[in-house]
Tab-separated table of C-alpha atoms in Angstrom:
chain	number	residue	atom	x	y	z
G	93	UNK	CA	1.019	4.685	20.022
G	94	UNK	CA	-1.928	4.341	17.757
G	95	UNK	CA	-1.161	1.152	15.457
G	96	UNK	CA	-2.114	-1.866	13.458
G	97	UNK	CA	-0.563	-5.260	14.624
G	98	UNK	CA	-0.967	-8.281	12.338
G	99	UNK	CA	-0.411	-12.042	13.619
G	100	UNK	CA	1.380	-13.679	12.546
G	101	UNK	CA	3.853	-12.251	11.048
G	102	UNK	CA	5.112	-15.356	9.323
G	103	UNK	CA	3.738	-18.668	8.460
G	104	UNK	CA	4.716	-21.787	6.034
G	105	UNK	CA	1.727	-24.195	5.477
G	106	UNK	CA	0.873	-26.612	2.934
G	107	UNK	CA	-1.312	-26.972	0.191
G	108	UNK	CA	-4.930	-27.384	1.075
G	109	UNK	CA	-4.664	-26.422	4.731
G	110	UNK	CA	-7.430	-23.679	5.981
G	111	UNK	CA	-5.389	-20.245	7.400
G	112	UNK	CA	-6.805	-17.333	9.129
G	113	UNK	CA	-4.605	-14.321	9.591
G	114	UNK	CA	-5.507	-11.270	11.685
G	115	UNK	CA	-5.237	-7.471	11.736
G	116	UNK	CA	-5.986	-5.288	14.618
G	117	UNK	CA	-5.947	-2.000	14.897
G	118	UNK	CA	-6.141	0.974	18.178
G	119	UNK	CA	-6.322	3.709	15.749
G	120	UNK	CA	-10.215	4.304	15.968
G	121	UNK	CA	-10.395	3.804	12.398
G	122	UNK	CA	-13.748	2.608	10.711
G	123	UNK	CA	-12.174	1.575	7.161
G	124	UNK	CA	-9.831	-1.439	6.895
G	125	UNK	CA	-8.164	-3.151	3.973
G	126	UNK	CA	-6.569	-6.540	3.057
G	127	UNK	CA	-3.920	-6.359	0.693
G	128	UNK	CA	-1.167	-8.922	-0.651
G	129	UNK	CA	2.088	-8.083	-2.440
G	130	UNK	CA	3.983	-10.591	-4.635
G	131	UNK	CA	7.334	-9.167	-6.477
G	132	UNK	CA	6.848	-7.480	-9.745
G	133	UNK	CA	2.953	-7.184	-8.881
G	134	UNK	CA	2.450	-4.469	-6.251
G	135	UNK	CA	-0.045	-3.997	-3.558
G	136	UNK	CA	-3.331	-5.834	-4.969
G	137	UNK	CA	-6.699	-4.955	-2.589
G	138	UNK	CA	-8.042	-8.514	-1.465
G	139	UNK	CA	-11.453	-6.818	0.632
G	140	UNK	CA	-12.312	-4.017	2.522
G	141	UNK	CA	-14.511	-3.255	4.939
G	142	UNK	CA	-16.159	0.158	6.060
G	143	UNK	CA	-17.231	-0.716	9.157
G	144	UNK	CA	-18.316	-3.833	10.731
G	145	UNK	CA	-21.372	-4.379	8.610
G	146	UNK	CA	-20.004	-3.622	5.287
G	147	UNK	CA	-17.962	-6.090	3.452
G	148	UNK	CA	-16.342	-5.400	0.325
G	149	UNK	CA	-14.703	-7.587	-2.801
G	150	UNK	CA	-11.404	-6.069	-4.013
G	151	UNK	CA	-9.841	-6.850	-7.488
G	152	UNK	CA	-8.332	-10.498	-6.477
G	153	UNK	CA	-10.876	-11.768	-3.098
G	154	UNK	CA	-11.533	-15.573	-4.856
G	155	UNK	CA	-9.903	-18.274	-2.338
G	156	UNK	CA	-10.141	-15.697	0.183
G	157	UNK	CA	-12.710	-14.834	2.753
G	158	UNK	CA	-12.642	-12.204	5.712
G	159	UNK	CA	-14.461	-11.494	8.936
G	160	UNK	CA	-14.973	-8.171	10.618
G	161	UNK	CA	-15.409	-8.768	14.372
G	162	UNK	CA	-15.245	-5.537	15.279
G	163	UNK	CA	-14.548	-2.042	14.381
G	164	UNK	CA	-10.841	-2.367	15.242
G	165	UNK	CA	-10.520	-6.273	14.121
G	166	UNK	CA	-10.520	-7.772	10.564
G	167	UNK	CA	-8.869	-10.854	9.751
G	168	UNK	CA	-8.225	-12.986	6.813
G	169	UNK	CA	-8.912	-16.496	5.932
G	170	UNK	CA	-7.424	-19.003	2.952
G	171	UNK	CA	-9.869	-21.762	3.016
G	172	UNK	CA	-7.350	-23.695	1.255
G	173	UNK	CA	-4.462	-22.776	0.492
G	174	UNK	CA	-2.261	-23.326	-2.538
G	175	UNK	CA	0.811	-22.026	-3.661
G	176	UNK	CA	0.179	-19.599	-5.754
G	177	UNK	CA	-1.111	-17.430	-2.583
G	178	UNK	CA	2.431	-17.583	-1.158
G	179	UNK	CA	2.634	-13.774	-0.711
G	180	UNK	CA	3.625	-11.066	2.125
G	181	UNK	CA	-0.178	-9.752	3.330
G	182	UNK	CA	-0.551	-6.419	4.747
G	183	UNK	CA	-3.703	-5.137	6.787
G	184	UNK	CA	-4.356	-1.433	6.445
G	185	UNK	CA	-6.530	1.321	8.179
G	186	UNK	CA	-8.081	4.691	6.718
G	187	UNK	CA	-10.985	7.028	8.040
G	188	UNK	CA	-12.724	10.242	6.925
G	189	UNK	CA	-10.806	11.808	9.704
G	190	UNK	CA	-7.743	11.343	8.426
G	191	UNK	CA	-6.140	13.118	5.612
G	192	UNK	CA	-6.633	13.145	2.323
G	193	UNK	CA	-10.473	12.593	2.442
G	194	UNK	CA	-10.132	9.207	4.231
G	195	UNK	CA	-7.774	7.483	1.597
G	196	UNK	CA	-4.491	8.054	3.510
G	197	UNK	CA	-4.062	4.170	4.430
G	198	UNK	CA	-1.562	2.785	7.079
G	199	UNK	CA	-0.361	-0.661	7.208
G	200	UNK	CA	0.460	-3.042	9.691
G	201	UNK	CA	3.642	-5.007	9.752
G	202	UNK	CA	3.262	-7.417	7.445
G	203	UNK	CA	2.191	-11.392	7.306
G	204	UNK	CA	4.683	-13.405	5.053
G	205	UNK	CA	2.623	-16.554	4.003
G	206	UNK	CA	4.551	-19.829	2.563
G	207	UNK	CA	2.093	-22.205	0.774
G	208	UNK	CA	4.201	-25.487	0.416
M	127	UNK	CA	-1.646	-0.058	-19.840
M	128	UNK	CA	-1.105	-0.540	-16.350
M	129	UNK	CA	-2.920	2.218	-14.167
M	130	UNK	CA	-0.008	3.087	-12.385
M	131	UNK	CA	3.631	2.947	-13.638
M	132	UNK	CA	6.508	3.372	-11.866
M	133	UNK	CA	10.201	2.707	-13.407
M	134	UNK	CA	11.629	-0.070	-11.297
M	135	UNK	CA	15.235	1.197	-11.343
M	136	UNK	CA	17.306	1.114	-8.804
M	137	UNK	CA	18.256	4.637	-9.033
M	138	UNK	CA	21.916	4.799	-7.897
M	139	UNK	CA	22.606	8.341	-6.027
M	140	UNK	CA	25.543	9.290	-3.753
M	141	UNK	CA	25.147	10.712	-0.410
M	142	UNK	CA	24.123	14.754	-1.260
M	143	UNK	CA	22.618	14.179	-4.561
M	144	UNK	CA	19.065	15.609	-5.895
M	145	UNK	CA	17.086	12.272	-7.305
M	146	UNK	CA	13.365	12.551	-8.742
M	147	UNK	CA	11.059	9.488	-9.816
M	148	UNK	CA	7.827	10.175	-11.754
M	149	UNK	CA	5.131	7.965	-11.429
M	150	UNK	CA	2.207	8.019	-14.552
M	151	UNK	CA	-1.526	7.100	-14.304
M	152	UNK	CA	-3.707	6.222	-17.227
M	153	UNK	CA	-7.148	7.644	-16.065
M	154	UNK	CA	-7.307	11.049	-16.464
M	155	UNK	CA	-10.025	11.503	-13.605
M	156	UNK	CA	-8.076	10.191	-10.895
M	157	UNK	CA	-7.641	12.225	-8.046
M	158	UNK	CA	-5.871	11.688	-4.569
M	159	UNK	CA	-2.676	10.973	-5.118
M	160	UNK	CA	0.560	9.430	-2.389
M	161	UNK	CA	3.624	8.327	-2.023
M	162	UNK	CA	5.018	5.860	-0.021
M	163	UNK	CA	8.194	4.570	1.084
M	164	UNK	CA	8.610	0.528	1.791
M	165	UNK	CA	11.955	-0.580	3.035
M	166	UNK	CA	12.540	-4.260	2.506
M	167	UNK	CA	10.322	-6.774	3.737
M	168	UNK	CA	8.280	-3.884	5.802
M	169	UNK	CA	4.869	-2.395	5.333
M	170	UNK	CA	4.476	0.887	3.283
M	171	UNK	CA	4.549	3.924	5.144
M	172	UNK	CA	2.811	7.107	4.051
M	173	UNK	CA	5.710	9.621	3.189
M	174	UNK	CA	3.005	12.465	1.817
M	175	UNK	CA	-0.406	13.406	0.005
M	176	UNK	CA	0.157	15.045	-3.557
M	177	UNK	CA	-1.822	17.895	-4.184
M	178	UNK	CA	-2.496	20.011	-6.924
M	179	UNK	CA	-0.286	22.842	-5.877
M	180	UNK	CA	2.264	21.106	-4.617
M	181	UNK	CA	3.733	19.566	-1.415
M	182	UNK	CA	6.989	20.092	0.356
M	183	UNK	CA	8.152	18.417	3.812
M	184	UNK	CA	11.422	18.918	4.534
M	185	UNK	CA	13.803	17.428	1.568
M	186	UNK	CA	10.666	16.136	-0.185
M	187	UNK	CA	8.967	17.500	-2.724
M	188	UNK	CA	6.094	15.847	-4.628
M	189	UNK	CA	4.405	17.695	-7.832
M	190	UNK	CA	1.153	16.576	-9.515
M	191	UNK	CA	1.530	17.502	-13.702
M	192	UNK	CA	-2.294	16.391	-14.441
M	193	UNK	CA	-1.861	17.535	-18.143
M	194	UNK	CA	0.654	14.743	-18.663
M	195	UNK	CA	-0.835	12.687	-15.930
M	196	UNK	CA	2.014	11.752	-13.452
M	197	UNK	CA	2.891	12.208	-9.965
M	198	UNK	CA	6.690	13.052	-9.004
M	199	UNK	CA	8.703	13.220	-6.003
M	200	UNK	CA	12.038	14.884	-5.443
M	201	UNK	CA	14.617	14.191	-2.785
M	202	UNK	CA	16.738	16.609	-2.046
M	203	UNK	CA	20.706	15.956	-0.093
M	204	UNK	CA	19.668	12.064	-0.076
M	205	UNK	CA	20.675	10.599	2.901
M	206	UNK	CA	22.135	6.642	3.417
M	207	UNK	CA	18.550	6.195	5.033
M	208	UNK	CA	16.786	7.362	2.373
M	209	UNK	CA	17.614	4.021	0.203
M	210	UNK	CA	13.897	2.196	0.106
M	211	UNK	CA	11.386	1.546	-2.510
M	212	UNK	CA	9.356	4.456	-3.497
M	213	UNK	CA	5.683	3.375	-4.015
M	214	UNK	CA	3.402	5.994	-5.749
M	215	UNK	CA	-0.622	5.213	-5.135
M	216	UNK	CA	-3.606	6.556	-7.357
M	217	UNK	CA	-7.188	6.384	-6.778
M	218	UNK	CA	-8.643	6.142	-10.257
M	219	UNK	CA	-11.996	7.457	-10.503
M	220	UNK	CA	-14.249	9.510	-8.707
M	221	UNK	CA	-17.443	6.923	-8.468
M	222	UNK	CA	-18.429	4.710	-5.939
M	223	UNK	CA	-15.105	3.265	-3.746
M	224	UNK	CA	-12.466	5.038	-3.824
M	225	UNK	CA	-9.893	2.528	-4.267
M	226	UNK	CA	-6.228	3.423	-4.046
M	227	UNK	CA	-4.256	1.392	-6.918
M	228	UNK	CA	-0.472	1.217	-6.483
M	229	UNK	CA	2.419	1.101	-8.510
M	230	UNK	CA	5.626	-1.538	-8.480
M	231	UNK	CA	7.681	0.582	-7.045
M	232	UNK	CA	10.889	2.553	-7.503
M	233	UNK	CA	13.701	1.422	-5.895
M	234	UNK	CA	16.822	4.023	-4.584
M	235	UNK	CA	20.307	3.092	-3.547
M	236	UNK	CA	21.917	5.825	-1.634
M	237	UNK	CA	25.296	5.294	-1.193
M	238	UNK	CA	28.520	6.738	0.866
């Protein structure tokens, strides 16, 4: 089956300590999305990406950078982690294909971070 | 105000029962609207677009009110595995991205 698989799927670390998490994806899909989702808070967009040469800020991307490899890879990186980005991070596809005019996302599995 | 709101509940329901959540947005020119169902600890999965005239699958139903700006989705003979959170997502504007803003979440406890 078409999916997105994130590694790894949990991971405690301290303070200060550079992470990289990873999403990929055998859907064909051009569009991918970082996300992270802290109690209370909802599903907050860290960056997208459009396709492997577009790059995108969402509404909370400082201490976090990404890298699109390839169409069907996009990972994550905390270049120092600190506690306050203790969260549950989820990776998520869309295309123009799909329904509702490309914005019908799907999410992988999940990445539950632990900043000690 | 938030651009999505959801109430948090839990909604408490027994096995059978009809249960509806309505989710509001804030800009009147969003468009593209979905729910989602999360069960705990898991990713969100898409449970179904909301358009403008409607949209039924199966025991779901989801209704768009765009005078009074909220999104609502209605379960019908709720099921044991029907107890998740119910996440309803909004894309705000129609310029430039398209970004799809979520709410909290509404949680539902079926029980026996």
């Amino acid at each position: 089956d078409a999916d997105v698989t994130q590694t790894p799927r949990n991971r405690i670390t301290k303070t200060g300590k550079r992470i990289m998490l990873e999403c990929s994806q055998t859907k064909g899909h051009d569009r991918m999305y970082w996300y992270r989702q802290d109690p209370g808070l909802g599903l907050r967009l860290i960056y997208y990406s459009f396709d492997v040469k577009d790059i995108n800020k969402g509404e909370i991307s400082d201490g976090y950078s990404v890298s699109r490899q390839a169409q069907a890879k996009f990972s994550l990186s905390l270049e120092s982690a600190i506690p306050n980005q203790t969260a549950l991070y989820f990776c998520a596809t869309s295309d123009l294909r799909s329904g509702g005019g490309g914005n019908e996302q799907f999410f992988g599995p999940g990445t539950r971070l632990t900043v000690l | 105000r938030k651009e999505v709101e959801q109430d948090p509940g839990p909604f408490n329901v027994p096995e059978g029962a009809t249960v509806a959540f309505n989710c509001t947005y804030s800009n009147s020119a969003s468009q593209s609207f979905f729910w989602y169902r999360q069960d705990c600890r898991k990713e969100p999965k898409l449970l179904m677009s909301v358009y403008s005239s409607g949209n039924e699958d199966g025991r779901f139903t989801a209704q768009l009110n765009r005078a009074s700006q909220y999104i609502s989705l209605l379960i019908r003979d709720s099921k044991l595995s029907d107890s998740a959170t119910y996440l309803c997502a909004v894309i705000p504007m129609n310029t430039g991205f398209q970004k799809l803003v979520f709410g909290t979440g509404t949680r539902l406890l079926v029980s026996p």
